[in-house]
Coordinates of C-alpha atoms and ligand atoms in Angstrom, one line a residue:
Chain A
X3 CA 92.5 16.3 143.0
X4 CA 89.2 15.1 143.0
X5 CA 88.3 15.2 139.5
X6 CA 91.3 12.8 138.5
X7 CA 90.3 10.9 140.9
X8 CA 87.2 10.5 139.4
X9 CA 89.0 10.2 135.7
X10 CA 90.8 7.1 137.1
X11 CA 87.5 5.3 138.4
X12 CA 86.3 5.9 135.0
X13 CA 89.1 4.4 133.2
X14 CA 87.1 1.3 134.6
X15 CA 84.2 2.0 132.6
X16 CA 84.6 -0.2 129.1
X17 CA 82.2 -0.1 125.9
X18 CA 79.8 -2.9 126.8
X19 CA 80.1 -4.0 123.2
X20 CA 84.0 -4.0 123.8
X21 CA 84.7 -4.3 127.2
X22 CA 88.8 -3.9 127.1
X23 CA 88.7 -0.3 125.5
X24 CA 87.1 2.5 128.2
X25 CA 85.1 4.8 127.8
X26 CA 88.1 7.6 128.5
X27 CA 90.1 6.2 126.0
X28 CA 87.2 6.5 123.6
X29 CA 87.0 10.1 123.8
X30 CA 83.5 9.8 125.2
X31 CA 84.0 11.8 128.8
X32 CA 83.5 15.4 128.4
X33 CA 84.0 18.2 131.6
X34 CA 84.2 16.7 134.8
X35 CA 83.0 18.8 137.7
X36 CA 83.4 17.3 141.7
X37 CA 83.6 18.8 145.2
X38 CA 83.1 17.5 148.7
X39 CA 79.3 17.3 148.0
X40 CA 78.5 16.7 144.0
X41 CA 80.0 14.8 141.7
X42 CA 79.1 15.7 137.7
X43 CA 80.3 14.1 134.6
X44 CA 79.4 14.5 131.2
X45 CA 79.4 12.2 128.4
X46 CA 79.6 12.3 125.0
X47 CA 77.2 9.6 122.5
X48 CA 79.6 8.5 119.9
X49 CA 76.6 7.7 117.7
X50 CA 73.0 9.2 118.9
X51 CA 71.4 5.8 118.0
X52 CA 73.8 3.9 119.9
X53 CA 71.9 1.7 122.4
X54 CA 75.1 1.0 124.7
X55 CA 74.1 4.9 126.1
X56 CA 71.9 4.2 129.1
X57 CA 74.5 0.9 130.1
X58 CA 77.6 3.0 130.1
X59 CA 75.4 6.4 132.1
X60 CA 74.4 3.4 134.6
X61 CA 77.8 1.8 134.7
X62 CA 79.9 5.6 135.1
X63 CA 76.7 6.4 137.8
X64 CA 77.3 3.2 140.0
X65 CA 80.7 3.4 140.0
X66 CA 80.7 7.1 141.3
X67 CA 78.2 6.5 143.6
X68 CA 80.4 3.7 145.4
X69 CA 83.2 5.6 145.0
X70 CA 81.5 8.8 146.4
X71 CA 78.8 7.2 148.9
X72 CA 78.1 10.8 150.8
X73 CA 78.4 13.2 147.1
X74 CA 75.4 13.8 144.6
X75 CA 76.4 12.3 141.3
X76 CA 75.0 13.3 138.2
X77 CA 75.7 11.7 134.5
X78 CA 74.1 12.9 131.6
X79 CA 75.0 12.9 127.6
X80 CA 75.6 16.2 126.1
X81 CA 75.9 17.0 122.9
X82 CA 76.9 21.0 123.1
X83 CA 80.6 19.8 121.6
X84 CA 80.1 16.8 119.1
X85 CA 82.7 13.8 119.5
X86 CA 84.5 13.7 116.9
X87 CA 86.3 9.8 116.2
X88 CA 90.1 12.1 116.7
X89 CA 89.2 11.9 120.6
X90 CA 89.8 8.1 120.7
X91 CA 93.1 8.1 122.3
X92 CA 96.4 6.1 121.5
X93 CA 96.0 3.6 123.8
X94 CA 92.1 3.8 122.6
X95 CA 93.1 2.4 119.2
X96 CA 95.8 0.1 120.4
X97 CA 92.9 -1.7 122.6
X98 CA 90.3 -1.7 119.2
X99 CA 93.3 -3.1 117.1
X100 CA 94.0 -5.8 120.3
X101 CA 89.9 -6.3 119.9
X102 CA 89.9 -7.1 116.2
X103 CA 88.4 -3.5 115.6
X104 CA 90.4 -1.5 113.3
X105 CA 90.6 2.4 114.4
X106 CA 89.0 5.0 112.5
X107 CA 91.0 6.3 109.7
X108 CA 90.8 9.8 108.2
X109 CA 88.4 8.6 105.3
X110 CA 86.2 5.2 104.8
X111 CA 89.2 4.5 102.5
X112 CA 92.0 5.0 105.2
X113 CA 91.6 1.8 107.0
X114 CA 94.2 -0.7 108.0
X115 CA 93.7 -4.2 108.8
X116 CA 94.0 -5.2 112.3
X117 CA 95.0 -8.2 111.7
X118 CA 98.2 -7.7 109.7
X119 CA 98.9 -4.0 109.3
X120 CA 98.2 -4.1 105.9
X121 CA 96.1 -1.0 104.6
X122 CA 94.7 -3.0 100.9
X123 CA 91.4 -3.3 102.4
X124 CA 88.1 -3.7 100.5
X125 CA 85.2 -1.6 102.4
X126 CA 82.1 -4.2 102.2
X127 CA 79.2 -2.5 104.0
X128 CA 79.0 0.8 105.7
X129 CA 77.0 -0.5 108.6
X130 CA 77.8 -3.6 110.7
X131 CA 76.2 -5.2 113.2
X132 CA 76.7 -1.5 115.6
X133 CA 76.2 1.9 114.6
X134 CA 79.6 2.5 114.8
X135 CA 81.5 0.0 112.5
X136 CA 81.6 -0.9 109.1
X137 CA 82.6 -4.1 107.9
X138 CA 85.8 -4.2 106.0
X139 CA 87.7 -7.2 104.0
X140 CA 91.3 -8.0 104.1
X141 CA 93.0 -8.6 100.5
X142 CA 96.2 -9.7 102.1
X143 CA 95.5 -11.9 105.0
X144 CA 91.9 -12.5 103.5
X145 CA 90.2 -11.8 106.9
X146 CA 86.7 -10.2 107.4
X147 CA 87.0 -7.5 109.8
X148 CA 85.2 -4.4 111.4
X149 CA 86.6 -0.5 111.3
X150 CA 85.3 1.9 113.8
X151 CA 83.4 4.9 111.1
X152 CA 85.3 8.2 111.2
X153 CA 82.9 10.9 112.7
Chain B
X6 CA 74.4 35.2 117.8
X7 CA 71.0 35.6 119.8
X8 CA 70.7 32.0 121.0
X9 CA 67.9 30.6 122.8
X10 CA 68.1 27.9 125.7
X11 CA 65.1 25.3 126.7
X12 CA 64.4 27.5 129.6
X13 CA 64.5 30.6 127.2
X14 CA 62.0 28.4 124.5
X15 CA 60.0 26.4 127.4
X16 CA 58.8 29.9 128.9
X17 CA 57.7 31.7 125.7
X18 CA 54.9 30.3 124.5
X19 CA 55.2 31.3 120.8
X20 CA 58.7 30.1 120.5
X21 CA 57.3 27.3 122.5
X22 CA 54.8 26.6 119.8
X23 CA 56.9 27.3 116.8
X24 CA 59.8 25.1 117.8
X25 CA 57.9 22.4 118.4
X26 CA 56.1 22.7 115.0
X27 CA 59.5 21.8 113.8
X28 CA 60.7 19.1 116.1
X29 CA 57.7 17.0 115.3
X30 CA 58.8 16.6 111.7
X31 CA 61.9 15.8 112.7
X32 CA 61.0 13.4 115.1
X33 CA 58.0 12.0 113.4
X34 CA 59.6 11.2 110.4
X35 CA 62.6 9.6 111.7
X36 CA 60.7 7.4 113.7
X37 CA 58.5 6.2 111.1
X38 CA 61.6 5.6 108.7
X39 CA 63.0 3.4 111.4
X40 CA 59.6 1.7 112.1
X41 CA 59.7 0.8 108.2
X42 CA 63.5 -0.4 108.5
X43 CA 62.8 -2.1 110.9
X44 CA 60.3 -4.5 109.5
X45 CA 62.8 -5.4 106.8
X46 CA 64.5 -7.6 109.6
X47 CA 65.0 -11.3 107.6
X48 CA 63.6 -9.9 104.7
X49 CA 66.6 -8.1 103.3
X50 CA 68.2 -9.0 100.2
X51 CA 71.3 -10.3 102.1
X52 CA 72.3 -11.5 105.9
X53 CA 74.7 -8.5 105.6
X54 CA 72.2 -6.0 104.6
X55 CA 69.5 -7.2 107.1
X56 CA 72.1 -6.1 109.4
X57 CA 73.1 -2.8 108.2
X58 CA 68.9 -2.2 107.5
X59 CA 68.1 -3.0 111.4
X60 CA 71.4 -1.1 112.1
X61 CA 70.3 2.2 110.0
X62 CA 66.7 1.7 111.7
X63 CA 68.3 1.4 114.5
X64 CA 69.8 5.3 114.1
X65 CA 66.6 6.4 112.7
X66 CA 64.7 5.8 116.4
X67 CA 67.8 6.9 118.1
X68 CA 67.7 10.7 116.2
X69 CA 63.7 10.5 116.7
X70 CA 64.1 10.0 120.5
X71 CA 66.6 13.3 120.5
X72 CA 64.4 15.1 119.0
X73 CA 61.4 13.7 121.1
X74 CA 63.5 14.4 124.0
X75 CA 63.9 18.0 123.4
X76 CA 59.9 18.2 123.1
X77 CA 60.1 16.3 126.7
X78 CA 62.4 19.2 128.1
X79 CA 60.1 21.9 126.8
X80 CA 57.1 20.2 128.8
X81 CA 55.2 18.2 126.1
X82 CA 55.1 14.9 127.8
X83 CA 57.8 12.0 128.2
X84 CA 59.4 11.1 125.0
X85 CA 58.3 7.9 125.4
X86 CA 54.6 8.9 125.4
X87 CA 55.2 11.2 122.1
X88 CA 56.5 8.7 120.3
X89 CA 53.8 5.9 121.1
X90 CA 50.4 8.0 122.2
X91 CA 49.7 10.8 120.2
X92 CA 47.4 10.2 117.5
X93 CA 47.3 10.2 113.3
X94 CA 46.1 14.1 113.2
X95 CA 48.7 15.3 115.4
X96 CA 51.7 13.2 113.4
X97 CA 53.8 15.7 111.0
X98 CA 55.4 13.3 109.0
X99 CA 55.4 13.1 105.5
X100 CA 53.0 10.8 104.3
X101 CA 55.9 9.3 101.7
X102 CA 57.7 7.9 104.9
X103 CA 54.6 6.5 106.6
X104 CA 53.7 4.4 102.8
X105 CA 54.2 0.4 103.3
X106 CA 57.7 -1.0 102.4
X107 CA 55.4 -3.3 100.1
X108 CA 52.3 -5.1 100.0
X109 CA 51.3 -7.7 102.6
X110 CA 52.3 -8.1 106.1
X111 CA 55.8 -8.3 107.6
X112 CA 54.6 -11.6 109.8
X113 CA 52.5 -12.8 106.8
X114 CA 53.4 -13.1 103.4
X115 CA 55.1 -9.5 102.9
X116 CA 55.9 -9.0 99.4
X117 CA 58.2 -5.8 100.3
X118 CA 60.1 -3.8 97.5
X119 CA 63.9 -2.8 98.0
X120 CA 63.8 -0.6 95.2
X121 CA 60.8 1.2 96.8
X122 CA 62.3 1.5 100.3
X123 CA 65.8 2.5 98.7
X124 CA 64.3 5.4 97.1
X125 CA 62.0 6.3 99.7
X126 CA 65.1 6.2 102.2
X127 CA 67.1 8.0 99.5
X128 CA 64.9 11.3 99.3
X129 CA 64.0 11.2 103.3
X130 CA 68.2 11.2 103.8
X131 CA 68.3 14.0 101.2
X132 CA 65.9 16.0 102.7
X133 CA 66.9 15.6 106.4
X134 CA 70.5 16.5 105.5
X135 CA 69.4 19.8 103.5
X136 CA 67.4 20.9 106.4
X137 CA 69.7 19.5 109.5
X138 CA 72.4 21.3 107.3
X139 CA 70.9 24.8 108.1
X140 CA 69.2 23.8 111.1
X141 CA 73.2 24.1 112.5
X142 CA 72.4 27.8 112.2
X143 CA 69.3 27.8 114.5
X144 CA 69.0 30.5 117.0
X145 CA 67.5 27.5 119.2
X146 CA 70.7 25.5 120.5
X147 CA 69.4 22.4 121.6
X148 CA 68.0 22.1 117.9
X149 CA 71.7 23.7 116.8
X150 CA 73.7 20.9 118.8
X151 CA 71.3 18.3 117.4
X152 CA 71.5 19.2 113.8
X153 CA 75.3 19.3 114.5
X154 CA 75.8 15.7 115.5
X155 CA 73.0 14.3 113.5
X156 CA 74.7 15.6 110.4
X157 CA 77.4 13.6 111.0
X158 CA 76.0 10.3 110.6
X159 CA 73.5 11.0 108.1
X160 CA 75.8 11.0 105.5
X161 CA 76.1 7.8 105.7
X162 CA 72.8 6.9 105.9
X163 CA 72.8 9.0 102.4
X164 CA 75.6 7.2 101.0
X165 CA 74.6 3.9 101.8
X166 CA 71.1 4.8 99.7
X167 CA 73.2 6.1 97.1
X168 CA 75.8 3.0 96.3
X169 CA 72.0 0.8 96.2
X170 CA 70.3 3.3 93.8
X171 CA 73.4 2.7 91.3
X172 CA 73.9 -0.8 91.8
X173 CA 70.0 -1.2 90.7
X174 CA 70.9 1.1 87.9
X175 CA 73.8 -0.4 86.5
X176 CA 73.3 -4.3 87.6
X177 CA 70.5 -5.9 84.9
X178 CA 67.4 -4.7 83.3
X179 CA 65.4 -6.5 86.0
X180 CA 66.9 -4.2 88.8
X181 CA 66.9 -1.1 86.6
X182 CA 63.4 -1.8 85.3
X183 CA 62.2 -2.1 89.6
X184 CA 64.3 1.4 90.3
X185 CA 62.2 3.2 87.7
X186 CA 59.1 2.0 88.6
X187 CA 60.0 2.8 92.0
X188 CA 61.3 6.6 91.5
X189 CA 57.9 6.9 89.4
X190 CA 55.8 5.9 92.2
X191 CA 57.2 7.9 94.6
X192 CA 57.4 11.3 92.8
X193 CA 53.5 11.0 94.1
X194 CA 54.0 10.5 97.3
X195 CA 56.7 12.9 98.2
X196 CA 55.0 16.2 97.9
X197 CA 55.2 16.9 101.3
X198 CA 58.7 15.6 102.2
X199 CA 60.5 18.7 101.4
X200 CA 57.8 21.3 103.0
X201 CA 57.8 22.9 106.4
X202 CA 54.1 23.1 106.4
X203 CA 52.0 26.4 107.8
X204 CA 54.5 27.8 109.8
X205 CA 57.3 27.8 107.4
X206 CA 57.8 31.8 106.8
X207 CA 57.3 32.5 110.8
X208 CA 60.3 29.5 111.6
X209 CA 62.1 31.6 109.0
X210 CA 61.8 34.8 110.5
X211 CA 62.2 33.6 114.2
X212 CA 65.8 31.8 113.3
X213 CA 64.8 28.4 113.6
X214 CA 65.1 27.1 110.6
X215 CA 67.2 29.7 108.4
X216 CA 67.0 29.9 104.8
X217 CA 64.0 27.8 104.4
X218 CA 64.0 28.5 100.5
X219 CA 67.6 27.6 100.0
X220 CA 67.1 24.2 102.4
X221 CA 64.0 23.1 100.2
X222 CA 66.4 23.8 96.6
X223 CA 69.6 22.1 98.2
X224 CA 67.3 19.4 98.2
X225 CA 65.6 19.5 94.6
X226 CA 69.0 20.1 93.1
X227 CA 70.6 17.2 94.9
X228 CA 68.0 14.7 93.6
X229 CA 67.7 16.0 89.9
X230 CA 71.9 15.8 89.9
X231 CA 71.3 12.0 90.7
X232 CA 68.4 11.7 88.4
X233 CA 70.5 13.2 85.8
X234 CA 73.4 10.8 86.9
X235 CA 71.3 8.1 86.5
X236 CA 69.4 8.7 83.7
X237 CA 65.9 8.8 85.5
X238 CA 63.6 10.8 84.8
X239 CA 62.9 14.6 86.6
X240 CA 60.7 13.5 89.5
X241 CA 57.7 15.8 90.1
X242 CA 57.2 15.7 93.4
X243 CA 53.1 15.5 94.1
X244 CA 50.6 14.7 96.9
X245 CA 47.2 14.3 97.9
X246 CA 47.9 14.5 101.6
X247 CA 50.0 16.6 103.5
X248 CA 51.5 15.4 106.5
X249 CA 52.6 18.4 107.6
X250 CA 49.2 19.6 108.1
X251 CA 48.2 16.6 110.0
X252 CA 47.0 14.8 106.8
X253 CA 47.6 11.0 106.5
X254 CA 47.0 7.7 104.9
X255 CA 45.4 4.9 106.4
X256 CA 49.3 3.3 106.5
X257 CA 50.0 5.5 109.1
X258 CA 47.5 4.1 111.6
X259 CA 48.1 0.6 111.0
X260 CA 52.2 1.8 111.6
X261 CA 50.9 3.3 114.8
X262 CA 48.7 0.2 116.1
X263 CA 52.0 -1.5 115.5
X264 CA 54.6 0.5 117.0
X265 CA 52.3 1.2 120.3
X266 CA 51.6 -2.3 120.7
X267 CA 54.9 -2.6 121.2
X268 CA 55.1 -0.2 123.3
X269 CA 52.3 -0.8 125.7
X270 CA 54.0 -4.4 125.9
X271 CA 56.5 -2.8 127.4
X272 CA 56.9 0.8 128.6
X273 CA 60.1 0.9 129.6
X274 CA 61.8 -0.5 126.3
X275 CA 64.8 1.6 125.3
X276 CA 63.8 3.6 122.7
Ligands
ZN318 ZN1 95.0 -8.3 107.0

């Protein structure tokens, strides 16, 4: 099949800002559509204001077009079904917790610390250095850290 | 549920209009809160709050340039160009947002007041979120989808405004003495915040913006349960100028000189 095909090349595609976790595992690829002679993908923003978009459109664009020299290939974001943070796959929150990035928990209070496992965390600041983290502090293995925002 | 695409909006010149009246609130007012965050970068009270501030600013221009974009597919110019090139009399934002974060200049001796920009930030979140919260129910589904996802991180824009305005309650007399003085000042600059301007009844009636009534007393509730909370006093919201009308301050032209500047530096800057 040619759309799995394509779902494999995309697999390749990482965050910019955290280059081990894709962008499939992040929940972030929406339909796929492909045939001998167009290839389309859409993409869903995890935050609006998130300046990784255009990088990862170009990235998932390239790719397809090497992949698929002789198809049209369109990428766009679209926000007709919001993503939600319960998209991020299992391996998606395996590879934030390998990253130092805890996974988003059901509330800002939910939050485990990647470090350790332990889940007495202080929440420190809503917004870190990304749209999509906050910044979190270990009480048990005293260690800063950042947690992905539930959405 | 009727719901209108661009195509169905782009072709119909009174929908046309009417949407757009909306969409340059929207837009205009989230870019100039992010302009104004924005120029709080070093200045912040802490090196983790300078980087939530430029992260929250950050947001702001992002939702302005969705909304900009959606005036882009219904055939008002590149987004890029709305944002940087249209000049003070066509702006629609509320003349509270487009205020100074303080007195001086952010590259010489600014003398910018947290308390000011926390409230000021406060009642612009408030407001957005009443009106995004309906805005889910527009008959216009770009605007719908928008609202939708918008919604979802504007809370914690909100809630971020919120812990500050209690910290500077509660902390010392210094901080709670600043937060008064603040919430004072801007009760007369915010008369236009919560207002949809001259169209208001006729986005109403079209389903673009339901319940306009019930949007604009989500939002007066909200802020007298946090007066109340806080033990502030009933803010009476007042204004000499109405933004949404296309009336302004001189602060928003010397934002605009600003933020174009930057822009004609370099046109292709991701906004
Ligand atoms: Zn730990």
């Amino acid at each position: 099949m040619l759309a799995q095909r394509v779902a494999q090349i995309l697999q390749e595609v990482g965050d910019p800002e955290i280059p081990t976790v894709s962008i499939v595992d992040l929940g972030m690829v929406g339909a796929i559509q492909a045939d001998g002679d167009r290839v389309l993908v859409e993409l869903m923003p995890t935050f609006v204001g998130c300046s990784a978009q255009r990088i990862i459109q170009d990235q998932v664009t390239e790719k397809l077009r090497e992949a698929f020299p002789t198809s049209t290939v369109a990428v766009r974001f679209e926000l007709s079904q919001p993503w939600t943070s319960d998209r991020i796959t299992k391996e998606g929150r395996e590879a934030l917790r390998k990253a130092g990035i805890a996974p988003p928990g059901a509330s800002l209070d939910d939050v485990e610390c990647p470090f350790c496992g332990h889940s007495s965390t202080v929440l420190q600041n809503l917004f870190g250095a990304t749209s999509c983290r906050s910044l979190y502090y270990c009480s048990h293995c005293k260690n800063p850290f950042e947690a992905f925002k539930p959405l | 549920m009727e719901r209108w695409t661009i195509e169905d909006v782009a072709q119909n010149p009174e929908r046309r209009q009417l949407a757009a009246e909306l969409l340059w609130q929207l837009a205009d007012d989230d870019l100039l809160m992010g302009f104004r965050d924005q120029e709080w970068l070093g200045l912040a009270p802490h090196i983790e709050e300078d980087v939530a501030f430029g992260s929250i600013g950050q947001e702001e221009i992002g939702h302005a340039a969705l909304y900009f974009g959606i005036l882009e597919r219904l055939g008002f110019g590149t987004a890029d160009d709305l944002a940087s090139l249209r000049s003070v009399s066509e702006r629609r934002n509320s003349v509270l947002i487009e205020q100074p974060n303080g007195p001086g200049h952010y590259l010489e001796s600014p003398r910018y007041e947290w308390a000011w920009t926390i409230v000021r930030h406060y009642l612009h979140d408030v407001w957005e979120m009443a009106l995004l919260t309906a805005l889910t129910g527009s008959v216009f589904e770009p605007l719908g989808d928008a609202a939708e996802k918008i919604l979802r991180e504007k809370r914690y824009h909100l809630a971020h405004q919120e812990l500050w305005m209690r910290t500077m309650a509660g902390h010392d007399a210094d901080s709670r003495v600043r937060l008064e003085d603040a919430w004072r000042r801007a009760q007369d600059w915010a008369g236009d915040l919560a207002d949809l301007g001259p169209y208001s009844s006729a986005l109403e009636s079209a389903g673009l913006c339901p319940g306009v009534d019930s949007v604009v007393r989500h939002y007066h509730e909200r802020v007298a349960e946090m007066a109340r909370v806080l033990g502030l006093p009933e803010m009476r919201m007042q204004t000499r100028e109405n933004g949404r009308r296309g009336e302004h301050t001189e602060a928003l032209q010397q934002a605009l000189d600003t933020l174009s500047e930057v822009y004609r530096l370099d046109p292709t800057a991701n906004w």
